[in-house]
CSV table of C-alpha atoms and ligand atoms in Angstrom, one decimal:
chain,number,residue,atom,x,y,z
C,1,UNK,CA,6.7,11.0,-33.5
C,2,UNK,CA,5.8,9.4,-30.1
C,3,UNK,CA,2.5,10.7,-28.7
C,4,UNK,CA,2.8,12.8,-25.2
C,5,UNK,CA,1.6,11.9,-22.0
C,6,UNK,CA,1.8,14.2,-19.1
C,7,UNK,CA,1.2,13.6,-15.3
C,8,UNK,CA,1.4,15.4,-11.9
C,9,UNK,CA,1.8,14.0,-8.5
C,10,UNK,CA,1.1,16.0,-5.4
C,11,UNK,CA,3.5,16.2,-2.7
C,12,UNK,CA,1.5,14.8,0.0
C,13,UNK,CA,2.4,12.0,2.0
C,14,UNK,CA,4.8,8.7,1.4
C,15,UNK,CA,3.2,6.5,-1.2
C,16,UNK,CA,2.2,2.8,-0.3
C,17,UNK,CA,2.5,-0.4,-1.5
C,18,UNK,CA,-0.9,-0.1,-3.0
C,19,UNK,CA,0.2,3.1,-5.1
C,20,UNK,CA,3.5,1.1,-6.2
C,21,UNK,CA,1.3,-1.9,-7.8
C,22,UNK,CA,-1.4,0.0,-9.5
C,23,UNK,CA,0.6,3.2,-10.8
C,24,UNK,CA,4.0,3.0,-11.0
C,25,UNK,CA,4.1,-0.1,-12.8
C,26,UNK,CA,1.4,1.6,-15.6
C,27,UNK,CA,3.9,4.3,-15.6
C,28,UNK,CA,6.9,2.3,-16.2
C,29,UNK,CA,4.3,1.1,-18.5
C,30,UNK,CA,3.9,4.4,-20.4
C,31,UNK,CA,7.9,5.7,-20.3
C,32,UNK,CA,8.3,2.9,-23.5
C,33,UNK,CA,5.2,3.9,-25.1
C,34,UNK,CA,4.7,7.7,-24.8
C,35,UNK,CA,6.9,10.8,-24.8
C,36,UNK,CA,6.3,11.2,-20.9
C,37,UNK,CA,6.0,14.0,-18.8
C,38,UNK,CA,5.9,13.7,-14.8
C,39,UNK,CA,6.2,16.7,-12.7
C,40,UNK,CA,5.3,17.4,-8.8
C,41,UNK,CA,2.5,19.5,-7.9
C,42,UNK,CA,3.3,21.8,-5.4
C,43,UNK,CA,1.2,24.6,-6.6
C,44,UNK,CA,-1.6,22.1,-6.2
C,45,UNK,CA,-0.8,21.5,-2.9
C,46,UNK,CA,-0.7,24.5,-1.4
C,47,UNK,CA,-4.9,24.5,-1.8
C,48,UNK,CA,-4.9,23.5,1.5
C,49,UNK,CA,-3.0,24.3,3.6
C,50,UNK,CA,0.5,22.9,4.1
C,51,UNK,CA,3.7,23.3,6.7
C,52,UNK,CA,6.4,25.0,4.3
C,53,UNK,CA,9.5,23.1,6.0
C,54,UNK,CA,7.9,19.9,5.4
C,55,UNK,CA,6.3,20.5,2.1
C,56,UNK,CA,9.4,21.4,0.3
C,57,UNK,CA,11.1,17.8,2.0
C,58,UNK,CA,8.4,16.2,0.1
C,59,UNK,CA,9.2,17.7,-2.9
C,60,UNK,CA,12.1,16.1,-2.9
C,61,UNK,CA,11.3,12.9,-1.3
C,62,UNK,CA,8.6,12.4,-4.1
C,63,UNK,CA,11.0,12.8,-6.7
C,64,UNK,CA,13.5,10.7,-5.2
C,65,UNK,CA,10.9,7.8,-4.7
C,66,UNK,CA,9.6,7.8,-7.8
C,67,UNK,CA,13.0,7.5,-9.5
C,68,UNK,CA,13.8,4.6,-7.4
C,69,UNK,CA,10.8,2.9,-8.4
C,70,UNK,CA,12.3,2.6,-11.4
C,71,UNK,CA,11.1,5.9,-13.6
C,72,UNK,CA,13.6,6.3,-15.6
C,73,UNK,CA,15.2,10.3,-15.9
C,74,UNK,CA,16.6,9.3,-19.6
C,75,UNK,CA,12.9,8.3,-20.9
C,76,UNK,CA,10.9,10.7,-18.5
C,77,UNK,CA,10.9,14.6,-18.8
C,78,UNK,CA,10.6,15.4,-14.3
C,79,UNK,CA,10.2,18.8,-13.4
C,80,UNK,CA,8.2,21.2,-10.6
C,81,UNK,CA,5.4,22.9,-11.3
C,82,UNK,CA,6.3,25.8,-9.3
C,83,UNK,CA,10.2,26.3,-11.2
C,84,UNK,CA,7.9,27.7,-14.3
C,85,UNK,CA,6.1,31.0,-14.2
C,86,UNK,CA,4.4,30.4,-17.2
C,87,UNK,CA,2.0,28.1,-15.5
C,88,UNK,CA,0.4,30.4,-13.5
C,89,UNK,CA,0.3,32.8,-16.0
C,90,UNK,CA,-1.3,30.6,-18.7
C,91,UNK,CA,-3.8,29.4,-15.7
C,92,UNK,CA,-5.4,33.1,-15.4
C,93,UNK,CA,-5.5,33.4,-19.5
C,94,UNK,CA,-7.5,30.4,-18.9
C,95,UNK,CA,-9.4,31.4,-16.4
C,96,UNK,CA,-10.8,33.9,-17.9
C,97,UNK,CA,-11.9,31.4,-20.5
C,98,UNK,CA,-14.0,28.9,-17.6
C,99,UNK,CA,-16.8,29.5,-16.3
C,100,UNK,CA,-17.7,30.2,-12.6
C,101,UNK,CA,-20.6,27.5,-13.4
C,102,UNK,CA,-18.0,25.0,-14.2
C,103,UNK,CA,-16.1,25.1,-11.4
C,104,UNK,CA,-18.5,25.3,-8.9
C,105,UNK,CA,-19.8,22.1,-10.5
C,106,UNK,CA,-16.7,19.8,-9.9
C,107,UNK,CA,-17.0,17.0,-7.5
C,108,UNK,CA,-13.9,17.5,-5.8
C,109,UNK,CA,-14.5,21.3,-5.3
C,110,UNK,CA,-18.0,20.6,-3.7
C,111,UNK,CA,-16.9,17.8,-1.4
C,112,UNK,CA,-14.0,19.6,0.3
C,113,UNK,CA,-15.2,23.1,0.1
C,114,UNK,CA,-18.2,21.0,2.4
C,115,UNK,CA,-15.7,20.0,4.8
C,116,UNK,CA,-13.8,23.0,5.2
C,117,UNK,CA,-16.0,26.0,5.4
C,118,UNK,CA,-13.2,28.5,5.3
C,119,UNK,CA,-11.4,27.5,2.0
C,120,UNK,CA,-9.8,29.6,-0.3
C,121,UNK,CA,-10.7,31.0,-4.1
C,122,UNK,CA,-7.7,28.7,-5.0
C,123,UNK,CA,-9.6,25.4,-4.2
C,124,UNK,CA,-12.0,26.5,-6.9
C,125,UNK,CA,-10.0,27.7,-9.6
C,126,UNK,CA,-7.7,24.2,-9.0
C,127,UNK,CA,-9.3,22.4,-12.2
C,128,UNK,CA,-7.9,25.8,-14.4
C,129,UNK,CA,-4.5,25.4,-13.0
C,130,UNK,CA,-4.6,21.7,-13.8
C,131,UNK,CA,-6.0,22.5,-17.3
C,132,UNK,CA,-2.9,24.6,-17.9
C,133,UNK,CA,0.0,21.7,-16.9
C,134,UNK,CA,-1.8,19.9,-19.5
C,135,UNK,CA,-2.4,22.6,-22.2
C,136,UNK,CA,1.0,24.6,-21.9
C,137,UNK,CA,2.7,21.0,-22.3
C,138,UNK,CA,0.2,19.8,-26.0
C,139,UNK,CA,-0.5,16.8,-23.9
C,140,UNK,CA,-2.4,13.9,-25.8
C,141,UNK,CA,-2.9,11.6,-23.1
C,142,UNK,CA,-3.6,12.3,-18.9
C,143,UNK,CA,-3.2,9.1,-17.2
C,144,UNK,CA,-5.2,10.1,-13.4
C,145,UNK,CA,-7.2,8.2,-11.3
C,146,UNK,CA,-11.2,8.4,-11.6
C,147,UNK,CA,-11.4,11.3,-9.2
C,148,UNK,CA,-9.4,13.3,-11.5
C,149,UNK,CA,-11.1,12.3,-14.6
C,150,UNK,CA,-13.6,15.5,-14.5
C,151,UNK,CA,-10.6,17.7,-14.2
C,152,UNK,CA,-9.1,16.4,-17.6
C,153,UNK,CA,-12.4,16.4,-19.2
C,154,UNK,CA,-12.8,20.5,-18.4
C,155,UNK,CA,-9.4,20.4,-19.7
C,156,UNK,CA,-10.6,19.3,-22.7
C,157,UNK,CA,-13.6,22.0,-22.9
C,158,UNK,CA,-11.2,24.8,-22.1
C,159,UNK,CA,-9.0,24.1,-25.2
C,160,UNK,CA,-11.9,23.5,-27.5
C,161,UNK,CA,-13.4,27.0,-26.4
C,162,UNK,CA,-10.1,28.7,-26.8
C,163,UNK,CA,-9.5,26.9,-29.9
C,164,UNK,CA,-12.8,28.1,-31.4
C,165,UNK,CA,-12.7,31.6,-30.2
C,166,UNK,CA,-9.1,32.5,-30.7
C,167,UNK,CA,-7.1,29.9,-32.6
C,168,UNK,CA,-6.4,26.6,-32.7
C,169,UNK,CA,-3.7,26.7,-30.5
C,170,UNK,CA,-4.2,23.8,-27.8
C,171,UNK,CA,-3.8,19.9,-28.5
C,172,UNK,CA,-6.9,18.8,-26.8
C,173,UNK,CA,-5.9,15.8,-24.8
C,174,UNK,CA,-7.7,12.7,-23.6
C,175,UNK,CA,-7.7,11.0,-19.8
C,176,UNK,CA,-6.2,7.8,-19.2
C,177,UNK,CA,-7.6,6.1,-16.4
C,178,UNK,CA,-5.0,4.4,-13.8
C,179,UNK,CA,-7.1,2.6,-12.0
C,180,UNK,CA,-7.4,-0.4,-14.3
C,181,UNK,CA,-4.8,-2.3,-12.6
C,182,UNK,CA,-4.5,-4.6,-9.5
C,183,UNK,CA,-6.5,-2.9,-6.4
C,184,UNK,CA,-4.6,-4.0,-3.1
C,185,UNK,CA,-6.5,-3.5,0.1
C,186,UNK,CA,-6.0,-2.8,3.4
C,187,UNK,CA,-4.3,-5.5,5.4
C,188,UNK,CA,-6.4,-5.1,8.6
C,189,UNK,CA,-10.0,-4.6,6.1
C,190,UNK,CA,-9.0,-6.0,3.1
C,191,UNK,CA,-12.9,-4.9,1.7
C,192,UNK,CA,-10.7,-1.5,1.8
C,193,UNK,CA,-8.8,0.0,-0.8
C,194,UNK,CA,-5.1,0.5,0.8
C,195,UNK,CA,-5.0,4.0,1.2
C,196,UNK,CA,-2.1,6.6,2.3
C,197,UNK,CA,-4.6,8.5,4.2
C,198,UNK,CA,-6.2,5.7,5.7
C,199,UNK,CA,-6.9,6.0,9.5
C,200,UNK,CA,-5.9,2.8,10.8
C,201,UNK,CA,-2.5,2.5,9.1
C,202,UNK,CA,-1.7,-0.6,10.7
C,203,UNK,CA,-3.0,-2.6,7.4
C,204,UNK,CA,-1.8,0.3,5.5
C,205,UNK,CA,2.5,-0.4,4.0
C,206,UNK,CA,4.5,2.3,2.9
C,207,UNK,CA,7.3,2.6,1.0
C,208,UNK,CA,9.8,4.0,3.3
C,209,UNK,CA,8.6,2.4,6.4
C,210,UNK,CA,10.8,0.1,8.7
C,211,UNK,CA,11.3,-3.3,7.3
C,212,UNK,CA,10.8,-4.9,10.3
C,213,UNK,CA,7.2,-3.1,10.9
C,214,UNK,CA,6.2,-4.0,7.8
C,215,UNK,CA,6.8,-7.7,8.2
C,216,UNK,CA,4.8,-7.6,11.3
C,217,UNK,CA,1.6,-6.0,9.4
C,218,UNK,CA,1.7,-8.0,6.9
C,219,UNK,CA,2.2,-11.4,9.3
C,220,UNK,CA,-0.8,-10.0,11.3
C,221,UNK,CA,-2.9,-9.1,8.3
C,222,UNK,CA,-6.6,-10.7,8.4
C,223,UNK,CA,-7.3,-13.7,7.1
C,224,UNK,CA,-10.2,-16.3,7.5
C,225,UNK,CA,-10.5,-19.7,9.6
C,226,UNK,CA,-10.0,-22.0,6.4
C,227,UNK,CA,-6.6,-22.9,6.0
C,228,UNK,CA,-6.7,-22.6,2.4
C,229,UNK,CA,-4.2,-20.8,0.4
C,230,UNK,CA,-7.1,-20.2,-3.0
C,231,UNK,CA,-7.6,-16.7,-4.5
C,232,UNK,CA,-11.6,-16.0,-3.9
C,233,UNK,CA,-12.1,-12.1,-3.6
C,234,UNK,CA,-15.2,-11.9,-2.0
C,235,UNK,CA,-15.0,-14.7,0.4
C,236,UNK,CA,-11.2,-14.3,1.3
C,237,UNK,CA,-10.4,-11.1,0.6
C,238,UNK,CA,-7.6,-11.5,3.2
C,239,UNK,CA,-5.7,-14.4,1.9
C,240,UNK,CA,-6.9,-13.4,-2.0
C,241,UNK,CA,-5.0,-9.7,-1.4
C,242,UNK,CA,-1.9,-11.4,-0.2
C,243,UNK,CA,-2.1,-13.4,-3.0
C,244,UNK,CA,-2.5,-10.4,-5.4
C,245,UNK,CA,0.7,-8.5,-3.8
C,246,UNK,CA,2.7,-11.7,-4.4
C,247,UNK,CA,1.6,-12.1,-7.6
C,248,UNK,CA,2.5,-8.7,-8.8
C,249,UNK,CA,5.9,-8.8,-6.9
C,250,UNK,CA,7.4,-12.0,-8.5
C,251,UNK,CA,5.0,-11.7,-11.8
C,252,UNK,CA,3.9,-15.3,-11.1
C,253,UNK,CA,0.2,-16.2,-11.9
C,254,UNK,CA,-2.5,-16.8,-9.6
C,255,UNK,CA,-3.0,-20.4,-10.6
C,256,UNK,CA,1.2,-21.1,-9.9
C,257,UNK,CA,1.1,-19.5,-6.8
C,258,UNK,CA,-2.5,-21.6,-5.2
C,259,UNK,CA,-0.2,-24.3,-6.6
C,260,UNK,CA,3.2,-23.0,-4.8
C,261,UNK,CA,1.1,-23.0,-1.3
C,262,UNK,CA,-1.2,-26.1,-1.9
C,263,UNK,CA,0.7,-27.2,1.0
C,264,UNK,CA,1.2,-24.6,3.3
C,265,UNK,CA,-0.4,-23.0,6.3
C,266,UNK,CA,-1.3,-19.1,6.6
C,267,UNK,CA,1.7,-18.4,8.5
C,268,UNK,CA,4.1,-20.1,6.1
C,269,UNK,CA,2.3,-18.5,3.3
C,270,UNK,CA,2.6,-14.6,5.3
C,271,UNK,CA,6.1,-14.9,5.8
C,272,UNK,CA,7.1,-15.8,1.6
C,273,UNK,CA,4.7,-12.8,0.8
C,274,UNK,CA,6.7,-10.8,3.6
C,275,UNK,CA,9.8,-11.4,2.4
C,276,UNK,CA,8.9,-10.4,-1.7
C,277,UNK,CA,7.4,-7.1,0.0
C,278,UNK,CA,10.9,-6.4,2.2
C,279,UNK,CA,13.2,-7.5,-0.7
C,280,UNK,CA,11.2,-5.4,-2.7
C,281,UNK,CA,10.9,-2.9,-0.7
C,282,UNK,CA,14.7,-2.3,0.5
C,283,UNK,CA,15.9,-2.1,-3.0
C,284,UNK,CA,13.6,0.5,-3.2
C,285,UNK,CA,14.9,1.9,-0.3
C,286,UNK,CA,18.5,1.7,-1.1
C,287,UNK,CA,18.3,3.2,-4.0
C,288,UNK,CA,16.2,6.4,-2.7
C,289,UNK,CA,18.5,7.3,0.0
C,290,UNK,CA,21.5,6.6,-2.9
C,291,UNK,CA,19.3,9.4,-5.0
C,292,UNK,CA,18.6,12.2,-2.4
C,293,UNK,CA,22.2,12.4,-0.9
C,294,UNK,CA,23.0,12.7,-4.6
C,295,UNK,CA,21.7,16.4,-4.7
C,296,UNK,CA,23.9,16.6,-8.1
C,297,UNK,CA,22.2,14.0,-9.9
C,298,UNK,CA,18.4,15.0,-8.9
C,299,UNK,CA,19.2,18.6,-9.8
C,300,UNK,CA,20.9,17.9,-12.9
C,301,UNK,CA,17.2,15.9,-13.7
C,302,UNK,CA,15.4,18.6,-12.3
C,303,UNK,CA,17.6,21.6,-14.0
C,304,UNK,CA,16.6,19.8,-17.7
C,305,UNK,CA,12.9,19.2,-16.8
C,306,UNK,CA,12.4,22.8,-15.8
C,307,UNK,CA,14.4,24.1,-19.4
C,308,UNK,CA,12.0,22.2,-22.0
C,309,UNK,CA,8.8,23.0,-19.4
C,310,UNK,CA,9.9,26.5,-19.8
C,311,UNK,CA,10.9,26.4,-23.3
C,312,UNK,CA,7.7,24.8,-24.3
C,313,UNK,CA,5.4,26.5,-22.2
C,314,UNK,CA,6.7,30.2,-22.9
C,315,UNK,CA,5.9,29.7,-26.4
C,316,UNK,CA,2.0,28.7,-26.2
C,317,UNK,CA,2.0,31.7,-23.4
C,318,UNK,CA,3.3,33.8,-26.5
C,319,UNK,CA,0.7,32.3,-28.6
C,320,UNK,CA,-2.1,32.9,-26.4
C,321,UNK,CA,-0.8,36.7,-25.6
C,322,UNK,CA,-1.0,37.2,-29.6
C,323,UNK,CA,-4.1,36.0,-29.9
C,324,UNK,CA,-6.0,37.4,-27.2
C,325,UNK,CA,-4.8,41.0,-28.4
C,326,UNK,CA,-2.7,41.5,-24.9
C,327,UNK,CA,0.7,43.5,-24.6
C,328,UNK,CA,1.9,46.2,-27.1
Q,28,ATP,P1,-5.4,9.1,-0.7
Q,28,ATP,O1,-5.4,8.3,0.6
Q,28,ATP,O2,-4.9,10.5,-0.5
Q,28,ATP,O3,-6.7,9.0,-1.4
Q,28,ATP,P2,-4.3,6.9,-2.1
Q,28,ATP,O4,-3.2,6.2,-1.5
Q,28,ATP,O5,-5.6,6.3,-2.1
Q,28,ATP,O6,-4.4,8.4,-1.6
Q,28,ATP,P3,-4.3,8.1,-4.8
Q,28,ATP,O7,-3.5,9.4,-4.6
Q,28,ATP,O8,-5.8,8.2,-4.8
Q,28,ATP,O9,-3.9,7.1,-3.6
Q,28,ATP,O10,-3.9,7.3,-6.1
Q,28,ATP,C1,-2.6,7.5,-6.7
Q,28,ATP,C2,-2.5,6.3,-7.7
Q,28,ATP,O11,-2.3,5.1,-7.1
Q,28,ATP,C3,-3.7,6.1,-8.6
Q,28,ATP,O12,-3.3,5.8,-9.9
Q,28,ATP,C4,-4.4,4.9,-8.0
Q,28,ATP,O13,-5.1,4.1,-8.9
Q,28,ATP,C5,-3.2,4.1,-7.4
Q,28,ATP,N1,-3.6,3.4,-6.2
Q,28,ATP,C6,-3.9,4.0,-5.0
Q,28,ATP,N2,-4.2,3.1,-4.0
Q,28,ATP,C7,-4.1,1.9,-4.6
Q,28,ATP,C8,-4.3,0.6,-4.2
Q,28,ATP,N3,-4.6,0.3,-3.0
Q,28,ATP,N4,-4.2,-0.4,-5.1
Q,28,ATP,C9,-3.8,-0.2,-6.4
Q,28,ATP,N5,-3.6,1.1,-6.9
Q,28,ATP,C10,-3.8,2.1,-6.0
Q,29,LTN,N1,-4.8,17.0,-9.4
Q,29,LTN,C1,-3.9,15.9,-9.5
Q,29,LTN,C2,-2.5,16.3,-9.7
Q,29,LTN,C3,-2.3,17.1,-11.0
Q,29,LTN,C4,-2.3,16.6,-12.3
Q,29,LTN,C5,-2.1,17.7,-13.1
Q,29,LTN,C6,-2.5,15.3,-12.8
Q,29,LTN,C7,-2.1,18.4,-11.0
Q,29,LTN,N2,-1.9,18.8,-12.3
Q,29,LTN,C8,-2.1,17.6,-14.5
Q,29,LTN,C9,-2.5,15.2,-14.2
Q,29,LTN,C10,-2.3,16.3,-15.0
Q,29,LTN,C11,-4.1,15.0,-8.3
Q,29,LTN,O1,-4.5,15.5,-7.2
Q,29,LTN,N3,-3.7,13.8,-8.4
């Protein structure tokens, strides 16, 4: 039996180009390899707060993108968090399993309960919510990015207290770290990871953006005064990230490419990688409009995710209710 692995994705904002290369390729990645679980979380979101017209449009849009990326419904189990009450439920069982200590000890929860004074209980108890997408689903594997990791790891101390106290009721699962893979940078500071929450999104591309805007950033990314189209991180990180987005568009290697452009000048070099990222980038397009005018087809995905996160989840709740002597 294929092993499970299980991953949320929070409703906030329109991924980039950055997020395409580094995670949904690993995630196309893990849909062969793994039973593989990907659901939206909007529960998570709502930590901070959030506009309710324009959070549930993200719903959607999330889904939508990420299926036109190329994660395949038929090898993918996609649901929302929220369509399940057992979730919640399961959360405060565990809850009362986790320390105050704990949480208050997680480096997310300290760095934005700094920045907003007035946050809520929920920002704390986030990590325990998290534990229970993981636990109510007998997750092996938890691919997240290093800022995540900590949650996963409390994941795993949850289940190994409840196992211990109770029964052994909880696979204990194991974080995979994303962030292996191909780090693209910001086009204007390309010593920047390219982030969706970047400030200055001009070097910033994302993935439903006009096509025409994002040729222009990417002809006016930095660059250097050499006119030499070689890969050299640290001094051209300019030319060496366009170099890097090419390479994981058309799979070629670093070595054909420097060999492609031996000959070429910056500009001539911008405009290939320009067109890769808009071909790219209006298939993707295409395809996610095609999806969320096609409210049949995502609901049909989305009706079968919710039934086997229910039907799974409701029976460790049941479990969990036995054991810890609750109801009649
Ligand atoms: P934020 O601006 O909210 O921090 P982000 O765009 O930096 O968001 P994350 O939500 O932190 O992205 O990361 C989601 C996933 O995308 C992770 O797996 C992460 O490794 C990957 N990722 C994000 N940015 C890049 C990037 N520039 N290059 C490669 N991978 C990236
Ligand atoms: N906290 C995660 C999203 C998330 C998640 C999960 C990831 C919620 N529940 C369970 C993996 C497993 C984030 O902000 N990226």
């Amino acid at each position: 039996m294929k092993k499970i692995s299980l991953t949320g994705l929070q409703p906030t904002g329109i991924i980039t180009l950055g997020n395409y290369i580094g995670s949904i390729g690993q995630m196309v990645e893990y849909q062969e390899k793994y039973d593989s679980y990907i659901f939206i979380a909007d529960m998570h979101a709502i930590t901070i707060n959030q506009d309710p017209k324009i959070l549930k449009e993200n719903i959607k849009s999330l889904i939508a993108l990420y299926l036109a990326c190329g994660i395949d419904p038929e090898k993918n189990t996609i649901y929302i968090q929220s369509e399940n009450p057992y979730v919640a439920n399961i959360s405060w069982l565990l809850e009362c399993n986790t320390y105050y200590g704990e949480l208050s000890r997680m480096t997310q929860f300290k760095d934005k309960s700094l920045k907003n004074k007035n946050f809520t209980s929920g920002l704390l108890t986030y990590p325990v919510l998290m534990a229970a997408d993981i636990l109510s689903m007998n997750a092996d594997y938890v691919p997240v990015g290093l800022d995540q990791k900590q949650h996963v790891e409390l994941a795993r101390d949850i289940a190994e207290r409840f196992n211990k106290k109770y029964k052994k009721i909880f696979v204990v699962p194991e974080p995979i770290l994303k962030d292996s893979g191909t780090k693209i940078t910001d086009l204007q500071d390309p010593t920047k990871k390219m982030s969706k929450s970047s400030e200055n999104q001009k070097g910033v591309i994302k993935l439903l953006e006009d096509l025409n805007i994002i040729r222009k950033k990417i002809m006016s990314a930095t660059t250097d005064s050499e006119m030499r189209i070689v890969y050299d991180m640290e001094n051209k990180p300019g030319i060496s990230n366009l170099i890097n987005i090419y390479s994981s568009l058309t799979k070629k290697s670093i070595k054909e490419i420097e060999e492609e452009f031996k000959d070429s000048n910056y500009g001539n070099f911008k405009s290939k990688v320009a067109d890769v990222v808009v071909d790219t980038i209006s298939k993707i397009q295409e395809r996610y409009y095609e999806i969320l005018n096609n409210e049949e087809y995502l609901n049909k995905i989305l009706d079968e995710g919710k039934k086997k996160n229910i039907e799974v989840s409701k029976k460790i709740y049941e479990e969990m209710i036995e054991c810890i002597g609750l109801g009649r």
